[in-house]
CSV table of C-alpha atoms in Angstrom, one decimal:
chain,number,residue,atom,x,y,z
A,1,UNK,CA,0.0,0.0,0.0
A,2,UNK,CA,1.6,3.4,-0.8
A,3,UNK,CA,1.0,5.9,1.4
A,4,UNK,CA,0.5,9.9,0.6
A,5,UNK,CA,3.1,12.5,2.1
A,6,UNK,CA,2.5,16.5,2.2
A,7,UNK,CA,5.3,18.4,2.1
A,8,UNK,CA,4.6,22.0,2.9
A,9,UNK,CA,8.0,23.9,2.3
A,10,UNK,CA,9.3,26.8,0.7
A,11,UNK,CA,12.7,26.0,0.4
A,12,UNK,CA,12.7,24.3,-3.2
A,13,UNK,CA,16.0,22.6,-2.8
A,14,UNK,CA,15.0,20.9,0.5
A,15,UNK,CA,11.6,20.5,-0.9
A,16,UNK,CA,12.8,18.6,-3.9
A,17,UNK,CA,15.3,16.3,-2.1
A,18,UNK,CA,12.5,15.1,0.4
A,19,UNK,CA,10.6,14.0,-2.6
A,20,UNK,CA,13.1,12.6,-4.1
A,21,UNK,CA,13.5,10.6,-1.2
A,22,UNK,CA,10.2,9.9,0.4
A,23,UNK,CA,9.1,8.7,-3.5
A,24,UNK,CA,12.7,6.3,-3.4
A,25,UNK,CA,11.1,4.7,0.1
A,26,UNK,CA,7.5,4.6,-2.3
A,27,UNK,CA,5.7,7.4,-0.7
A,28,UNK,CA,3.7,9.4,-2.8
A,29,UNK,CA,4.5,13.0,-2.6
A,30,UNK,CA,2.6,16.8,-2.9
A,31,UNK,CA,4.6,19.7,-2.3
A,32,UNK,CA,3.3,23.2,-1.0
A,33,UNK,CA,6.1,26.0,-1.3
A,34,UNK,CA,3.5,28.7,1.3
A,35,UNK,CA,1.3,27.9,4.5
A,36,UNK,CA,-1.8,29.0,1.8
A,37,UNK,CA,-1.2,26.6,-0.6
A,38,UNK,CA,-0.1,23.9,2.0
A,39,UNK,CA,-3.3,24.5,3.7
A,40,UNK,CA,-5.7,24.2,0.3
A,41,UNK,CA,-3.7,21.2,-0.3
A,42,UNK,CA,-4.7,19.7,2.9
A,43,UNK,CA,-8.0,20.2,2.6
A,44,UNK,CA,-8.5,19.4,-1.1
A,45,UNK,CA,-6.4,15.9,-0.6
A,46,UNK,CA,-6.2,12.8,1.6
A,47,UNK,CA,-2.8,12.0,3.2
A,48,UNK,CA,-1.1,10.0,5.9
A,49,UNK,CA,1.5,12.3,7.2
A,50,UNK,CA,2.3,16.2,6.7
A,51,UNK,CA,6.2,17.6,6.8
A,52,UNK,CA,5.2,21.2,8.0
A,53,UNK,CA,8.0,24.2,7.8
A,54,UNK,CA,7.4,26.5,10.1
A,55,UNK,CA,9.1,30.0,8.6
A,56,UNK,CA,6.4,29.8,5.5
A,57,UNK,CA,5.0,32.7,3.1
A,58,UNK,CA,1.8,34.2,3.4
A,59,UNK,CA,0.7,32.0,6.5
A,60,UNK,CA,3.0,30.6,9.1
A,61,UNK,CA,3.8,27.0,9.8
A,62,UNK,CA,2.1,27.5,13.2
A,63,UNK,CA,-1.4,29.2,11.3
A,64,UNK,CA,-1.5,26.0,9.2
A,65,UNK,CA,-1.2,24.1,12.3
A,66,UNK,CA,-3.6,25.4,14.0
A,67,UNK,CA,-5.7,24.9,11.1
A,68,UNK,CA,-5.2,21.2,10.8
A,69,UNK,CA,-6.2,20.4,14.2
A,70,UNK,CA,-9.0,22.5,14.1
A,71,UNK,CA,-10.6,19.7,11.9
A,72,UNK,CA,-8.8,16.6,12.9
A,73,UNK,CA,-6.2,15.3,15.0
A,74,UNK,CA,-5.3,12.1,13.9
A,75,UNK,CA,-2.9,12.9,10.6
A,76,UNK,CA,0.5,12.9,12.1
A,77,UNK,CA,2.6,16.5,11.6
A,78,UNK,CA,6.5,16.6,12.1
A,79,UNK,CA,7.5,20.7,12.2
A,80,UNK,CA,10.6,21.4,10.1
A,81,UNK,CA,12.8,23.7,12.2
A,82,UNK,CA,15.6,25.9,12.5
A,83,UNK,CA,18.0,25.5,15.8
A,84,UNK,CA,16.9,29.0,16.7
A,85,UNK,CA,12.9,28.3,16.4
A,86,UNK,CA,13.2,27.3,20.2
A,87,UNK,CA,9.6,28.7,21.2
A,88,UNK,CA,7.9,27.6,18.1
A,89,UNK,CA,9.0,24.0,18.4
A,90,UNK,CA,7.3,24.3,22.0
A,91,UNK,CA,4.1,26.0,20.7
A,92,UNK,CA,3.9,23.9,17.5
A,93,UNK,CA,4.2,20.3,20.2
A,94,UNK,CA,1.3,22.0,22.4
A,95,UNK,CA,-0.5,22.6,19.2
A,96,UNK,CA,-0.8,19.3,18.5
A,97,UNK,CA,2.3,18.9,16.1
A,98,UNK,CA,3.4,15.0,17.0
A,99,UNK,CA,7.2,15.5,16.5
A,100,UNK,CA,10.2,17.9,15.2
A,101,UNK,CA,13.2,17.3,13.0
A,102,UNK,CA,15.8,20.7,13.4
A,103,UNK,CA,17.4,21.5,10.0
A,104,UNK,CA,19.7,20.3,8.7
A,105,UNK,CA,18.9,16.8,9.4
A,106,UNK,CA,19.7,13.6,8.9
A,107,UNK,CA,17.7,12.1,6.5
A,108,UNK,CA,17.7,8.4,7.7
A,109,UNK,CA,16.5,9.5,10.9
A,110,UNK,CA,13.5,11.6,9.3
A,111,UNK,CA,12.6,8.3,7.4
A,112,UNK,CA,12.6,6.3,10.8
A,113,UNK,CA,10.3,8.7,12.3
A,114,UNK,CA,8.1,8.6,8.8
A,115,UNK,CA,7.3,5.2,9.5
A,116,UNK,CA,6.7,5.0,12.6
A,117,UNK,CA,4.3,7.8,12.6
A,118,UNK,CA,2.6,6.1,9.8
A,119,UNK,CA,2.3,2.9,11.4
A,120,UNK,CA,1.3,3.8,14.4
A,121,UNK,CA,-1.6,6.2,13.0
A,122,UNK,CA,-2.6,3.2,11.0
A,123,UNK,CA,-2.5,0.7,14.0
A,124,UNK,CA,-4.8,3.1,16.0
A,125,UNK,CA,-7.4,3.2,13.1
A,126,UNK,CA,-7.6,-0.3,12.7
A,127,UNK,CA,-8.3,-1.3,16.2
A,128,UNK,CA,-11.4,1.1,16.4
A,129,UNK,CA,-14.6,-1.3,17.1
A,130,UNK,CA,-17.6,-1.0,14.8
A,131,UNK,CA,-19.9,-1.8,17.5
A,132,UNK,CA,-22.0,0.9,19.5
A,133,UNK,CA,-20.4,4.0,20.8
A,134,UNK,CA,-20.5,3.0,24.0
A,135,UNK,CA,-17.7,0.5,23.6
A,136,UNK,CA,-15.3,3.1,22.9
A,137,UNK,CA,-15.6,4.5,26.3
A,138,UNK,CA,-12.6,3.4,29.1
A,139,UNK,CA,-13.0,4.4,32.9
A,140,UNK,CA,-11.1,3.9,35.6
A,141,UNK,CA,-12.6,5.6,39.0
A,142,UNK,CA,-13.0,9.3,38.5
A,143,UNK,CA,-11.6,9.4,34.5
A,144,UNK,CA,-13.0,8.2,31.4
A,145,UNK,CA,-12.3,8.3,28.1
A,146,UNK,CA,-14.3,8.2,24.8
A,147,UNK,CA,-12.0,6.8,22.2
A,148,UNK,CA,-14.4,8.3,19.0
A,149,UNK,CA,-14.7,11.4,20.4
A,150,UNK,CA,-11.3,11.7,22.3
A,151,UNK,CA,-13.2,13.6,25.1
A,152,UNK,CA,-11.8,13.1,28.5
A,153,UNK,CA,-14.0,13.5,31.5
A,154,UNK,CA,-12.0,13.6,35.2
A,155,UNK,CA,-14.7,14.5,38.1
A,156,UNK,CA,-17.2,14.4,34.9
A,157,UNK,CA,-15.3,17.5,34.0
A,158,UNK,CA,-14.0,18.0,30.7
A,159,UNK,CA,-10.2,18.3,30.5
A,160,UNK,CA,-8.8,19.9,27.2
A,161,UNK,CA,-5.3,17.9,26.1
A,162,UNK,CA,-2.6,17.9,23.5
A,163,UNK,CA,-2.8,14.7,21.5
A,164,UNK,CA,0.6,13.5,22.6
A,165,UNK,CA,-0.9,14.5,26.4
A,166,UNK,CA,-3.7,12.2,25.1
A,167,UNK,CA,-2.4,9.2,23.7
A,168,UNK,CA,-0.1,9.1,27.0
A,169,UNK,CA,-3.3,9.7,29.2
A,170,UNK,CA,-5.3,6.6,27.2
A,171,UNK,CA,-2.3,4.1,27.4
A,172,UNK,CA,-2.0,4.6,30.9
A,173,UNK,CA,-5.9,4.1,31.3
A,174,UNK,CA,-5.6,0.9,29.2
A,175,UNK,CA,-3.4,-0.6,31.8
A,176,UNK,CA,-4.8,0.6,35.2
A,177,UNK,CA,-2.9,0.1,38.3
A,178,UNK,CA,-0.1,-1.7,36.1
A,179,UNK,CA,3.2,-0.4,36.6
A,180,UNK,CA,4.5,0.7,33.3
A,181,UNK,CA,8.4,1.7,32.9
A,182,UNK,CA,9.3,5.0,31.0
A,183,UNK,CA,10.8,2.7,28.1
A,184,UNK,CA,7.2,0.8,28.0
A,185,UNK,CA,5.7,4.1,27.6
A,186,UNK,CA,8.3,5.6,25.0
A,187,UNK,CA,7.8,2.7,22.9
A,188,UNK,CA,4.0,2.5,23.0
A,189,UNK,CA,3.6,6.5,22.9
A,190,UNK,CA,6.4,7.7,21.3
A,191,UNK,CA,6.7,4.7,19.1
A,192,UNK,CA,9.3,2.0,18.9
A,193,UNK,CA,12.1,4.2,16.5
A,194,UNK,CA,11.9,7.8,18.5
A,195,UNK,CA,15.3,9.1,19.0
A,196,UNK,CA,15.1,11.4,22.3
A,197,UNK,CA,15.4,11.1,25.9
A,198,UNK,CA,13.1,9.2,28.2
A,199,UNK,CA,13.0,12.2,29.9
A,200,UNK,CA,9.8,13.3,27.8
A,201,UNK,CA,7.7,10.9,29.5
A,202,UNK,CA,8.6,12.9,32.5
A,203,UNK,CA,7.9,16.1,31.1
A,204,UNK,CA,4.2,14.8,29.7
A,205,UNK,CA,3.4,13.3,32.8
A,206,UNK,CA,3.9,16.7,34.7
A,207,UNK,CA,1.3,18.1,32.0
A,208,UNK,CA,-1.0,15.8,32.9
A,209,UNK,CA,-0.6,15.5,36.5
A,210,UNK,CA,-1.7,19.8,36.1
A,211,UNK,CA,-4.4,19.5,34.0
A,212,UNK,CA,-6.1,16.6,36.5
A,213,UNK,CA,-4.9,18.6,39.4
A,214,UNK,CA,-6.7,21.7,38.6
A,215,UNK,CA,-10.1,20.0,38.7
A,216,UNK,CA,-9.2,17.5,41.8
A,217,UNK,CA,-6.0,17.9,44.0
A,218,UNK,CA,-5.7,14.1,44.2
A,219,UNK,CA,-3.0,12.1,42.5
A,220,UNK,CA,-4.1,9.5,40.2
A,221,UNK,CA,-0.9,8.9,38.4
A,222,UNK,CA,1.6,7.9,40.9
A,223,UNK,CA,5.1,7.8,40.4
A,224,UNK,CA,7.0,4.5,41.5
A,225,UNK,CA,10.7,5.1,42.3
A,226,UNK,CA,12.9,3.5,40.1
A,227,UNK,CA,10.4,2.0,38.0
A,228,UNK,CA,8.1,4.4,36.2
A,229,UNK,CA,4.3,5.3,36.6
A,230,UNK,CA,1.2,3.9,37.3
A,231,UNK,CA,-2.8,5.0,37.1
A,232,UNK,CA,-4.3,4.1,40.7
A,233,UNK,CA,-6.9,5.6,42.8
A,234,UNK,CA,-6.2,7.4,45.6
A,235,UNK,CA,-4.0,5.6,48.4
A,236,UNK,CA,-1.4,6.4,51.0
A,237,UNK,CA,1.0,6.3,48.2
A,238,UNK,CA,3.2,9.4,46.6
């Protein structure tokens, strides 16, 4: 099965080679050269993945973002970058963009991460159920989770996430009270060929443990020393 890549670029050198490569690994390939034409792209075609520049004419990377997600969630993004687009790499991730590359880079490694974003979009589609709605919804205690919708419900309040936040959020609810190690979580989050630090899992769980914690003060993701993390009900633990 060939899968469709949109690259949204205005550097036509860069732009070209990434076809040239993604069509070598049998991608097919549309190119945008401004955040305008990127975005009627989007919206006029059906793809699997989007490489998204961020310093773009007439709209900017993060506009076309925003945009995206404003209508769906699920096609992966990676954001383009320069070494000095600190802030926007933080604002694009909080936007919903599900990874970064920082030019130049390595175009092996942008591959990797291709495919496993890819696979692990398709591997969520194809386990959705076909039965009644009410079998996509997951609670444990206090939280639940509608899987079609993506709405989360803590204290039957809505909580408003970031679809990294999300995904990390369902896999933990998937495996209540089971303690899962950061490199568990990497792999079934991050996906088995991400390149950074285990560290993020830290970093995501803080945003979750905020977003809970400013509708109900009590810890349901506790942190076992050594080990990793673990969804549980209130106890004595910390």
């Amino acid at each position: 099965m060939s899968y469709n890549i949109l690259i949204i670029e205005d550097e036509e050198n860069i732009a070209r080679v990434l076809q040239l490569e993604l069509e070598f690994e049998g991608y097919q390939v549309d190119i945008a050269y401004t955040g305008t034409s990127g975005l009627i792209k989007y919206r006029e075609g059906s793809f699997d993945l989007i490489l998204l520049d961020l310093m773009l004419p007439e709209m900017h990377g993060l506009d076309v973002l925003k945009r995206i997600r404003a209508t769906e969630q699920a096609t992966p993004v990676i954001l383009l970058t320069a070494k000095s687009e600190v802030e926007d790499k933080v604002k694009g991730l909080d936007l919903g963009a599900n990874d970064y590359v920082t030019k130049p880079f390595e175009i092996d490694e942008l591959l990797a991460r291709i495919r496993n974003f890819i696979r692990f979009a398709k591997s969520q589609s194809a386990v959705l159920p076909l039965a009644d709605n009410d079998t996509h919804l997951l609670s444990y205690g206090q939280l639940s989770i509608h899987e079609q919708t993506r709405e989360v419900l803590y204290f039957e309040e809505s909580i408003d996430l970031t679809p990294r936040e999300y995904d990390l959020l369902l896999y933990l609810l998937k495996h209540p009270k089971q303690v899962l190690t950061r490199e568990q979580i990497l792999e079934a989050v991050w996906g088995f060929d991400y390149f950074g630090d285990t560290n993020v899992v830290d970093v995501y769980i803080r945003y979750l443990r905020q977003k809970l914690g400013s509708v109900n003060s009590t810890a349901i993701i506790k942190t076992v020393r050594g080990v990793g993390y673990a969804l549980k009900e209130s106890t004595h633990e910390t």
